[in-house]
mmCIF file of C-alpha atoms in Angstrom:
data_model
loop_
_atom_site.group_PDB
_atom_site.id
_atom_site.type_symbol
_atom_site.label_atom_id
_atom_site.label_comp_id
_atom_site.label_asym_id
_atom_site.label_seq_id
_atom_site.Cartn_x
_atom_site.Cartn_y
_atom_site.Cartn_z
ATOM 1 C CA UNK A 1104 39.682 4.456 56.250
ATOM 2 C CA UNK A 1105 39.717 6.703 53.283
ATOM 3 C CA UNK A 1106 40.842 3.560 50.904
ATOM 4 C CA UNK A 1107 38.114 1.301 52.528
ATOM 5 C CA UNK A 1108 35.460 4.033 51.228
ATOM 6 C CA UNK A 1109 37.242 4.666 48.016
ATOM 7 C CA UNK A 1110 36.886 0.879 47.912
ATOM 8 C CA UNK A 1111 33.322 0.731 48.798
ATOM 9 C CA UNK A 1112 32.434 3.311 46.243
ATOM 10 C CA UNK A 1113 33.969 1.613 43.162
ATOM 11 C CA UNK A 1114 32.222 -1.367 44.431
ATOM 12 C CA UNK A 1115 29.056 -0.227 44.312
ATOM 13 C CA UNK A 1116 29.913 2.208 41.114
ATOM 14 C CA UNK A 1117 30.484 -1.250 39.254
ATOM 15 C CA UNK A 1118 26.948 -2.954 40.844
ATOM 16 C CA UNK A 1119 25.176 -0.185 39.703
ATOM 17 C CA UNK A 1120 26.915 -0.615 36.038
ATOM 18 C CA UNK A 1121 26.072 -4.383 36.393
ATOM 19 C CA UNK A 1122 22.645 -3.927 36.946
ATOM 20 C CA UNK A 1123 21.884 -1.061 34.331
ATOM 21 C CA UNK A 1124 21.269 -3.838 30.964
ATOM 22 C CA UNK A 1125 18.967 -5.324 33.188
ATOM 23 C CA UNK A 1126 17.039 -1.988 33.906
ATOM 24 C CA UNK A 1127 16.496 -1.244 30.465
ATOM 25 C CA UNK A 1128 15.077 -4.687 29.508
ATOM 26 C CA UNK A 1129 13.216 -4.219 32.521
ATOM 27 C CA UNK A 1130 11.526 -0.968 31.534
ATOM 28 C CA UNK A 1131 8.669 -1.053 29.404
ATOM 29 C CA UNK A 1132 8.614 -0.328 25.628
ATOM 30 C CA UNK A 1133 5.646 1.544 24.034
ATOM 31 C CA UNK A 1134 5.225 0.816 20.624
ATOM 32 C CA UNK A 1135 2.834 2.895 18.382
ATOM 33 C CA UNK A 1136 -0.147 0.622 17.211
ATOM 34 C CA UNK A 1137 -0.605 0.412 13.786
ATOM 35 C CA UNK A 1138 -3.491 2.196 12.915
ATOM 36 C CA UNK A 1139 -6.807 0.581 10.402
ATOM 37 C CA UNK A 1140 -4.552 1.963 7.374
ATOM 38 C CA UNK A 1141 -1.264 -0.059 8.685
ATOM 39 C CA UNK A 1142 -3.565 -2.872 8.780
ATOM 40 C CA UNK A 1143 -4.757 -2.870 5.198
ATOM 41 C CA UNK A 1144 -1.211 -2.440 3.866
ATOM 42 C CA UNK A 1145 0.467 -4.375 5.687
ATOM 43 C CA UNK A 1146 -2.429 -7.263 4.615
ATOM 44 C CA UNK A 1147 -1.887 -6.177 0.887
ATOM 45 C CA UNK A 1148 1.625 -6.656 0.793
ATOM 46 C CA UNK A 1149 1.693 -10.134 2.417
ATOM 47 C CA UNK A 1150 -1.140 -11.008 0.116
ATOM 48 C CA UNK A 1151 1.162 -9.271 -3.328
ATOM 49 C CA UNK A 1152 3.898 -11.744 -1.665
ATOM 50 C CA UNK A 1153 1.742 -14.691 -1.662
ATOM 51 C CA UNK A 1154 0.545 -14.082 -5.275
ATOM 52 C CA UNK A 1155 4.804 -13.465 -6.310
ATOM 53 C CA UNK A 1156 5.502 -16.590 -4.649
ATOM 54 C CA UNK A 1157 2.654 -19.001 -6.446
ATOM 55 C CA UNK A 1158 4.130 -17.297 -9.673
ATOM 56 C CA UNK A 1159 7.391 -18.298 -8.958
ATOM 57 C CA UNK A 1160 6.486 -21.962 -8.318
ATOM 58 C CA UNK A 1161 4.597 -22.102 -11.488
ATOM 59 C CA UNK A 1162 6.674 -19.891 -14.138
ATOM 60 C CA UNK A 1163 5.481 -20.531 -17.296
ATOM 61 C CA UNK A 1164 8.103 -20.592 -20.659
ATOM 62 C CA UNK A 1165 5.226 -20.004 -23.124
ATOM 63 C CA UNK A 1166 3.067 -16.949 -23.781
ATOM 64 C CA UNK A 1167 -0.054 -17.483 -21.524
ATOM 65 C CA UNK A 1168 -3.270 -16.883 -23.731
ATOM 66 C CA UNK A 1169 -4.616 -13.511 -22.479
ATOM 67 C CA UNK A 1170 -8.224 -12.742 -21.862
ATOM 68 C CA UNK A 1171 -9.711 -15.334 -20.671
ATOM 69 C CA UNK A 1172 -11.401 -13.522 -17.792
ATOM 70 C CA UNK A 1173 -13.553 -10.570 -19.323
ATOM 71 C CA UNK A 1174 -15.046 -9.549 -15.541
ATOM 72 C CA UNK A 1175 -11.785 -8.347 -14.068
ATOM 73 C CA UNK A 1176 -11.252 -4.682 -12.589
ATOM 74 C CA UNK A 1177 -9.776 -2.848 -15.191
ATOM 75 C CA UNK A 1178 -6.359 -1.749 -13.948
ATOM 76 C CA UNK A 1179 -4.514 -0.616 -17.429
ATOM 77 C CA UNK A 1180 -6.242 2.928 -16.572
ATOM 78 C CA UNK A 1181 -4.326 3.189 -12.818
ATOM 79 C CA UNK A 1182 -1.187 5.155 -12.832
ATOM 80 C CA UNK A 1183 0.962 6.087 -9.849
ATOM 81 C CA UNK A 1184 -0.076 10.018 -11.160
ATOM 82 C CA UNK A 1185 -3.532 8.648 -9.473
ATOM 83 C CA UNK A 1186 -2.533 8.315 -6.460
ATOM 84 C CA UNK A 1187 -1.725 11.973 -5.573
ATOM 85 C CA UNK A 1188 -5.439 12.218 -6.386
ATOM 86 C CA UNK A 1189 -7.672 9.594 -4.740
ATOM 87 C CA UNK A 1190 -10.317 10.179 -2.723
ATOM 88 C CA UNK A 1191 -10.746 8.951 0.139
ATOM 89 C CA UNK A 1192 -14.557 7.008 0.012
ATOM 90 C CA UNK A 1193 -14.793 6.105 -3.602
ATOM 91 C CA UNK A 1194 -11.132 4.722 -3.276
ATOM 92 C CA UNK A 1195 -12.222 2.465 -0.169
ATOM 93 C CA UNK A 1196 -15.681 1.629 -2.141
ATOM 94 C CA UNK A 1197 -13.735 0.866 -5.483
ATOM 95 C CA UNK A 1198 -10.844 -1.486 -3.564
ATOM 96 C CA UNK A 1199 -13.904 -2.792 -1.755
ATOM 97 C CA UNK A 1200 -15.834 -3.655 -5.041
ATOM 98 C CA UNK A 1201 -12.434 -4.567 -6.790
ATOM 99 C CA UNK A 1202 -11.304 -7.094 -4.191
ATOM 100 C CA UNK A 1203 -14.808 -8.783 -3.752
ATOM 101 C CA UNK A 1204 -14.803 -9.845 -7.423
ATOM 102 C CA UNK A 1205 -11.104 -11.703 -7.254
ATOM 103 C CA UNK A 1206 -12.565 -13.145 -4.957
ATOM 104 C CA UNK A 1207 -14.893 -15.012 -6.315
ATOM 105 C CA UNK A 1208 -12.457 -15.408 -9.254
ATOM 106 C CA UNK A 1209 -10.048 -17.754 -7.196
ATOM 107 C CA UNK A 1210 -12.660 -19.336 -5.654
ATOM 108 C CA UNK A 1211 -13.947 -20.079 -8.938
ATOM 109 C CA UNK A 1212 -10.460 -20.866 -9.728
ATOM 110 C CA UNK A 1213 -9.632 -23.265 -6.618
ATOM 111 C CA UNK A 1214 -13.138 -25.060 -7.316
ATOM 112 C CA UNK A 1215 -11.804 -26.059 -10.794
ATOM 113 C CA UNK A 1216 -8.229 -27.331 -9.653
ATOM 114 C CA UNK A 1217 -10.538 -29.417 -7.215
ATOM 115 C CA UNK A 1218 -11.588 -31.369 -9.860
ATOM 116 C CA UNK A 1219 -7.643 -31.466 -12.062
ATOM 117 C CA UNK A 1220 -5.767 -32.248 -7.996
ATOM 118 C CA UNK A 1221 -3.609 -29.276 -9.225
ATOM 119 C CA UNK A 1222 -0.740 -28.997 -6.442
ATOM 120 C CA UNK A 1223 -0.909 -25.491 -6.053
ATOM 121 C CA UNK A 1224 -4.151 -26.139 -4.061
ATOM 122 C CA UNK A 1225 -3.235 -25.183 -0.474
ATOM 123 C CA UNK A 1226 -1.523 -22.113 -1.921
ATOM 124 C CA UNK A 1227 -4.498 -20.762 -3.180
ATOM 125 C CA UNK A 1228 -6.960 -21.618 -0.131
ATOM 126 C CA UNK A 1229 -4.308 -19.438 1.466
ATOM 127 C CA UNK A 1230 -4.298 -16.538 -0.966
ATOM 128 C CA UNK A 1231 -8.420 -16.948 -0.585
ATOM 129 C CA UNK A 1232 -8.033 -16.950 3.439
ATOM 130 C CA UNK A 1233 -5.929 -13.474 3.253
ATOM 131 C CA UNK A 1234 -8.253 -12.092 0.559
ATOM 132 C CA UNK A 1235 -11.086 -12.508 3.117
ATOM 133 C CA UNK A 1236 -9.047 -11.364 5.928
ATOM 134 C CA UNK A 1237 -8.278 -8.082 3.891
ATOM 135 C CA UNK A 1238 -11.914 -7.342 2.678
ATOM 136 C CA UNK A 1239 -13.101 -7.678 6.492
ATOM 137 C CA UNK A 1240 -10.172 -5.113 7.960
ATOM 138 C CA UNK A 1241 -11.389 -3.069 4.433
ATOM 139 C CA UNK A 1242 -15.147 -2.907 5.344
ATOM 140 C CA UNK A 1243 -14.432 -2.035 8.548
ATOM 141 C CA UNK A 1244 -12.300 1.233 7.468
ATOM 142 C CA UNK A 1245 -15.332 1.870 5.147
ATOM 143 C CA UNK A 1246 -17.896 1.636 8.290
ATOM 144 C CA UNK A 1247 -15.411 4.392 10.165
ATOM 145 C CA UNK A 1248 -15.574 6.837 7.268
ATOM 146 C CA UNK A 1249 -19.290 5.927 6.066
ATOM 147 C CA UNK A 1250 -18.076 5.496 2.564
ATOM 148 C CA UNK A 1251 -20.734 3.372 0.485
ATOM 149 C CA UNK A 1252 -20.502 -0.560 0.069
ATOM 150 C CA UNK A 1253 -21.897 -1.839 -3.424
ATOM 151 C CA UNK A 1254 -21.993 -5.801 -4.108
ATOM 152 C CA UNK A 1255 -20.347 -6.427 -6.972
ATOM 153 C CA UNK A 1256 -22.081 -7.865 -10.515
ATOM 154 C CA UNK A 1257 -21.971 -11.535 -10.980
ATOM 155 C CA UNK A 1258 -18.682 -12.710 -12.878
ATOM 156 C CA UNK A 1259 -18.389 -13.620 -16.289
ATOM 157 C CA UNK A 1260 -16.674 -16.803 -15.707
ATOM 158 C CA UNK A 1261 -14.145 -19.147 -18.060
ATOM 159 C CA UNK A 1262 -16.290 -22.426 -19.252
ATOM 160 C CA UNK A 1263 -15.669 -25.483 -18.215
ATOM 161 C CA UNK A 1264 -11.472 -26.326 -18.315
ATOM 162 C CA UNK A 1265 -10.793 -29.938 -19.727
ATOM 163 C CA UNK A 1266 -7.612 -30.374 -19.594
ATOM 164 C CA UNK A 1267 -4.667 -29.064 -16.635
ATOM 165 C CA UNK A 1268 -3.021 -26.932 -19.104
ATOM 166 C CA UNK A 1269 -6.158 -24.485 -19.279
ATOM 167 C CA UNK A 1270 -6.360 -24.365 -15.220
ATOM 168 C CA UNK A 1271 -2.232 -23.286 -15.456
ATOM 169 C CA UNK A 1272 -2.840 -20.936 -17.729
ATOM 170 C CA UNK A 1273 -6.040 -19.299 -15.906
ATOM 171 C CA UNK A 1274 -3.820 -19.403 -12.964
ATOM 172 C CA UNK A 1275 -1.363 -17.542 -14.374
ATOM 173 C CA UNK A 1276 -3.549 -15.023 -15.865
ATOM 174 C CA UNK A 1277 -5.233 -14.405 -12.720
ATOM 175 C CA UNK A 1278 -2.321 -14.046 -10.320
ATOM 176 C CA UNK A 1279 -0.891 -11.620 -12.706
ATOM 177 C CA UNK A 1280 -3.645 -9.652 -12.529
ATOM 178 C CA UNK A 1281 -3.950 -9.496 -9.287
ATOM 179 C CA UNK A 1282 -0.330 -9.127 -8.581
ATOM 180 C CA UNK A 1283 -0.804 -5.872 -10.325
ATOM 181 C CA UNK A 1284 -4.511 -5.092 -8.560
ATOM 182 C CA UNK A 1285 -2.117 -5.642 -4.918
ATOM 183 C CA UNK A 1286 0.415 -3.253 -5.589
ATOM 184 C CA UNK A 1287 -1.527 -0.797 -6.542
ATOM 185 C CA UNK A 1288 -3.711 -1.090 -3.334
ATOM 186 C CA UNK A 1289 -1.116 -0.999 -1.269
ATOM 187 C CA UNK A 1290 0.407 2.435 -2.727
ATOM 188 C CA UNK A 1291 -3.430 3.799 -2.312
ATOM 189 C CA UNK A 1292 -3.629 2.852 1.157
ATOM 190 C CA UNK A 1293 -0.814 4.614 2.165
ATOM 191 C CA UNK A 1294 -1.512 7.446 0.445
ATOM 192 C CA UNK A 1295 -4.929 7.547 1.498
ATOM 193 C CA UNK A 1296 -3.533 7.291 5.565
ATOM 194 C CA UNK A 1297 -3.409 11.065 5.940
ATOM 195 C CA UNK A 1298 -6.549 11.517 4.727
ATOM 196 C CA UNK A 1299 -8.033 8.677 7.132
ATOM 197 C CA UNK A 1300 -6.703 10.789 9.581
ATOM 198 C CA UNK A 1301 -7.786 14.051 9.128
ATOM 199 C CA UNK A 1302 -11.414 12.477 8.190
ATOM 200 C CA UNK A 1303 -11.444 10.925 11.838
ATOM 201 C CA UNK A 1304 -9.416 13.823 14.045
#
């Protein structure tokens, strides 16, 4: 009798062990939601990837000719000292202002390699998609902290480009600026999280 229970009770020792992977896929898993801040860095980076990537597929051996856009956001003057010092609704009006204008930069820049078939086409109507995508998640972080919107000036625009070569070099120009304009957005909008937070608690 005693070595039919001690039988029974390793028996169902090793059911319950059996069935103990399946209770903890079973039980639920709470993940924290990213929060509106999450959201714009998270964008930002994918976007800084995006830009990294066209780069990549279009490395250039020669010096690209610098300046040819003279309506940029200035970004020489941004240092990572900076961002121990933002403020929280000029930052989110600035980025706001800043991203609005590259904007219409690549869509001034995807309108021109329209008219040259330049391959890197879908690429960009990607980059421009994302862009978008960021500015919306961006306006609606400046709604929740009623920091100021201001449209941006019109942009002093390349002329026309005759030949390929210009539109590649443009290109390049642009995505390196931005490249730079990303990374530095996404440093301020994680440093600007806490301050989101105590703004909204």
């Amino acid at each position: 009798m005693k070595l039919l229970l001690d039988s029974s009770s390793s028996l169902l020792f090793s059911l319950l062990l059996a069935q103990l992977p399946m209770l903890t896929v079973a039980s639920p898993v709470h993940h924290r939601r990213p929060s509106d801040m999450d959201k714009l860095s998270n964008q930002t980076k994918n976007l800084m990837k995006l830009t990294q990537e066209l780069l990549r597929e279009h490395a250039f051996d020669s010096d690209v000719e610098p300046h040819r856009f003279r309506s940029l956001p200035e970004m020489s003057n941004r240092s990572a000292h900076d961002l121990n010092n933002l403020e929280l609704k000029p930052t989110l009006t600035q980025l706001h202002l800043d991203l609005k204008l590259y904007e219409r930069h690549f869509e001034w820049l995807n309108n021109v390699s329209k008219k040259h078939h330049h391959h890197a086409l879908p690429k960009l109507l990607e980059i421009i998609r994302e862009m978008k995508a960021l500015g919306i998640l961006l306006h609606r972080q400046m709604l929740k902290v009623d920091a100021p919107r201001v449209t941006p000036a019109t942009p002093s625009l390349p002329p026309h480009l005759p030949y390929q070569f210009d539109v590649l070099q443009s290109s390049h120009e642009l995505l390196q600026h931005f490249k730079l304009f990303c990374d530095w957005a996404y440093r301020a909008f994680l440093s600007l999280k806490s301050k989101v937070s105590a703004v909204q608690s």
